[in-house]
C-alpha atoms as an extended CHARMM CRD file, in Angstrom:
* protein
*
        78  EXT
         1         1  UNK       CA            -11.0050000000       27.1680000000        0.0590000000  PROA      1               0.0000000000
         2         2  UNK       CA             -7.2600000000       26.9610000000       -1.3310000000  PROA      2               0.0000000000
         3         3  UNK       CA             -5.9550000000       29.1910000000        1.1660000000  PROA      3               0.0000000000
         4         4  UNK       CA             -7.3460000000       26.8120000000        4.1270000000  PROA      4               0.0000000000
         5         5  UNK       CA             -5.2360000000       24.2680000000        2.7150000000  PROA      5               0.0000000000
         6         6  UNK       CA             -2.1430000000       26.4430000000        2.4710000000  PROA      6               0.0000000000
         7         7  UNK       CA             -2.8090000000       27.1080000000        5.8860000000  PROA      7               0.0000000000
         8         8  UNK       CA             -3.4360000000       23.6120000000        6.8840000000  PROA      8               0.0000000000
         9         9  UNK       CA             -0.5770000000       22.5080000000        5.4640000000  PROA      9               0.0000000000
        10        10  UNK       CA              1.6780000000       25.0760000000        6.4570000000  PROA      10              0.0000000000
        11        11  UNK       CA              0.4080000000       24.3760000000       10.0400000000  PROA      11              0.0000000000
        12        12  UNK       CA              1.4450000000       20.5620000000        9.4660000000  PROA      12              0.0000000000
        13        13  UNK       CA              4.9550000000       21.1410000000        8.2460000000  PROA      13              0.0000000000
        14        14  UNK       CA              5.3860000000       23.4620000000       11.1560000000  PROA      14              0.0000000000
        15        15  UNK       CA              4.3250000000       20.6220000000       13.6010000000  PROA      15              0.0000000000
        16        16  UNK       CA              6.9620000000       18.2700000000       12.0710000000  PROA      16              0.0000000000
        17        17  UNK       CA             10.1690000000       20.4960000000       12.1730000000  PROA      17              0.0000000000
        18        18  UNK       CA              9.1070000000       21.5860000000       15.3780000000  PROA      18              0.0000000000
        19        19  UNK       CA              8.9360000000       17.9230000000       16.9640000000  PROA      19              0.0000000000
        20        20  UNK       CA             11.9070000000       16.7050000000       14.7280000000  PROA      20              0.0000000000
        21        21  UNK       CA             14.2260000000       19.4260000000       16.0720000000  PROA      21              0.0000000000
        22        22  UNK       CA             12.6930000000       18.2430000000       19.5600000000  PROA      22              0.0000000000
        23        23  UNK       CA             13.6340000000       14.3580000000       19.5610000000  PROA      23              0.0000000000
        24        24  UNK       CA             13.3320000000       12.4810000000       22.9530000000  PROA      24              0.0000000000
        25        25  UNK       CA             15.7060000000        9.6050000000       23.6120000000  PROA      25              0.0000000000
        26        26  UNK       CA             13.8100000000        6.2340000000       23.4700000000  PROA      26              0.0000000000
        27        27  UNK       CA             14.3610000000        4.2610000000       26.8060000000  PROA      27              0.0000000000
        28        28  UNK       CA             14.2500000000        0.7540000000       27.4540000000  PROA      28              0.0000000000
        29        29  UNK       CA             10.4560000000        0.3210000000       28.4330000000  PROA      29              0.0000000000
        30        30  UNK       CA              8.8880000000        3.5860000000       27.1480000000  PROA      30              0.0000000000
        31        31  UNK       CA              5.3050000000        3.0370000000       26.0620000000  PROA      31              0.0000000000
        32        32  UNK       CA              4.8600000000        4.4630000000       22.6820000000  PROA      32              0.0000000000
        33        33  UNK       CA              1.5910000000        5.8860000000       21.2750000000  PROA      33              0.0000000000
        34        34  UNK       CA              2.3480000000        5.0770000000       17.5530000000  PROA      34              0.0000000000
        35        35  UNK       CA             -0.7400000000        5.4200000000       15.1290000000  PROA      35              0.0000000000
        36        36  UNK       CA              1.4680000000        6.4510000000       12.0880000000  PROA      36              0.0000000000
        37        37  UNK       CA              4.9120000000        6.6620000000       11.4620000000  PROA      37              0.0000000000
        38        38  UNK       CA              5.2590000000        9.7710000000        9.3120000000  PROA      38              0.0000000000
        39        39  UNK       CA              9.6660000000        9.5130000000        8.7220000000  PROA      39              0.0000000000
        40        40  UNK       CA             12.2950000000        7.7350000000        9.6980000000  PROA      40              0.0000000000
        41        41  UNK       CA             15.8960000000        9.0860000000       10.1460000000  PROA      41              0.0000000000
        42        42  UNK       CA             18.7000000000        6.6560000000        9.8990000000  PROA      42              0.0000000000
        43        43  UNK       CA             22.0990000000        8.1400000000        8.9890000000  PROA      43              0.0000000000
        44        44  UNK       CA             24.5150000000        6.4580000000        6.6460000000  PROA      44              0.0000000000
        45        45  UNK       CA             27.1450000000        5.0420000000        8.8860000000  PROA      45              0.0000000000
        46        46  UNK       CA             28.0860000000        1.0140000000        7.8860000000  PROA      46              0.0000000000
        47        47  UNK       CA             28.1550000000       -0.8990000000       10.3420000000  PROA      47              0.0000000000
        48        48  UNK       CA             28.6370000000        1.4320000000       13.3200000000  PROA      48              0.0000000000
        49        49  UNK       CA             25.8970000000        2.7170000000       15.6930000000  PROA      49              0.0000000000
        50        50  UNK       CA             24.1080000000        5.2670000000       14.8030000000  PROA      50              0.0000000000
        51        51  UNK       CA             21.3530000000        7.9650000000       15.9180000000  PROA      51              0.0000000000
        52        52  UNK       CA             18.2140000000        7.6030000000       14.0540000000  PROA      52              0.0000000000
        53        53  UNK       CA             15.3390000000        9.7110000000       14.8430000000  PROA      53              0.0000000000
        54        54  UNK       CA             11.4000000000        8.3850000000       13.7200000000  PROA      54              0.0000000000
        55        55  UNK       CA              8.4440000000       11.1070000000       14.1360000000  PROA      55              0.0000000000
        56        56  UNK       CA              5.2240000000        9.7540000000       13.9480000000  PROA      56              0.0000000000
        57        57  UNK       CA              1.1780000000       10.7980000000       15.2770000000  PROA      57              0.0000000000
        58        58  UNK       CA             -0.3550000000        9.3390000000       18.2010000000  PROA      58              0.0000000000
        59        59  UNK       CA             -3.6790000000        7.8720000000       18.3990000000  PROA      59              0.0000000000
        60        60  UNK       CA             -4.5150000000       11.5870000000       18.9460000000  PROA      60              0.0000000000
        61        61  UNK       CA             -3.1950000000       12.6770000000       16.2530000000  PROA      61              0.0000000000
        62        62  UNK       CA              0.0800000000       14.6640000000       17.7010000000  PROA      62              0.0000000000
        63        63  UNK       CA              3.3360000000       14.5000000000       16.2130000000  PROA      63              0.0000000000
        64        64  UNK       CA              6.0150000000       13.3270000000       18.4720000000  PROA      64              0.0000000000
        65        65  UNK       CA             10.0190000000       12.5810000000       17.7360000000  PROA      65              0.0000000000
        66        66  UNK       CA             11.6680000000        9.7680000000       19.2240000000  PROA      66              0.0000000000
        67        67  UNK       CA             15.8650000000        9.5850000000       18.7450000000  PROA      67              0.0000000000
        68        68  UNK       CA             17.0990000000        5.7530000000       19.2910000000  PROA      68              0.0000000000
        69        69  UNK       CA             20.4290000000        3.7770000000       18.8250000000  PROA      69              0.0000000000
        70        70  UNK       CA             20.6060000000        1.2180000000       15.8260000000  PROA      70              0.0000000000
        71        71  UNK       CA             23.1780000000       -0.0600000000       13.1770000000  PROA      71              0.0000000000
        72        72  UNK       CA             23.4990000000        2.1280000000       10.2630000000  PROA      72              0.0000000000
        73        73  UNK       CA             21.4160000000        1.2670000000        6.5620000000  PROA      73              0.0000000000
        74        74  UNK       CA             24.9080000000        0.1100000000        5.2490000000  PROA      74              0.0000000000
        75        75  UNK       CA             24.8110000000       -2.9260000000        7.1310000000  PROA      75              0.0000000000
        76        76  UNK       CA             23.9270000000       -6.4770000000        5.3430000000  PROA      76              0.0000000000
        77        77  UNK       CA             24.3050000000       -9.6330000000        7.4530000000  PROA      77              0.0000000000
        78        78  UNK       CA             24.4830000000      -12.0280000000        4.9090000000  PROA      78              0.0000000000
């Protein structure tokens, strides 16, 4: 029973660094599937634009990567 896990488990973090190293670019419009949101990938970068990259499931349960434009995680507007 422990090595279906293993296996299980290796399969999933196989899945992820396959679809992370395999990010589409988000365009204005797309129509995203998004059951879960399993990371997020926002670079340092002030204020500047930046490429972040989210992976997340679908409603069927496949792991997709999506790369989009946004302000870095150093930004406050205060």
């Amino acid at each position: 029973m422990r090595n279906l896990f293993w296996i299980a488990g290796l399969s999933l973090v196989a899945q992820l660094a396959n679809a992370e190293s395999q990010a589409v670019p988000y365009q204005y419009g797309d129509h995203l599937d998004i059951a879960k949101v399993v990371s997020l990938d926002v670079p340092a970068g002030g204020c500047e634009v930046v490429e972040a990259t989210m992976t997340y499931l679908d409603s069927k349960g496949e792991t997709h990567s999506v790369s989009y434009l946004r302000q870095g995680t150093d930004c406050h507007d205060y």
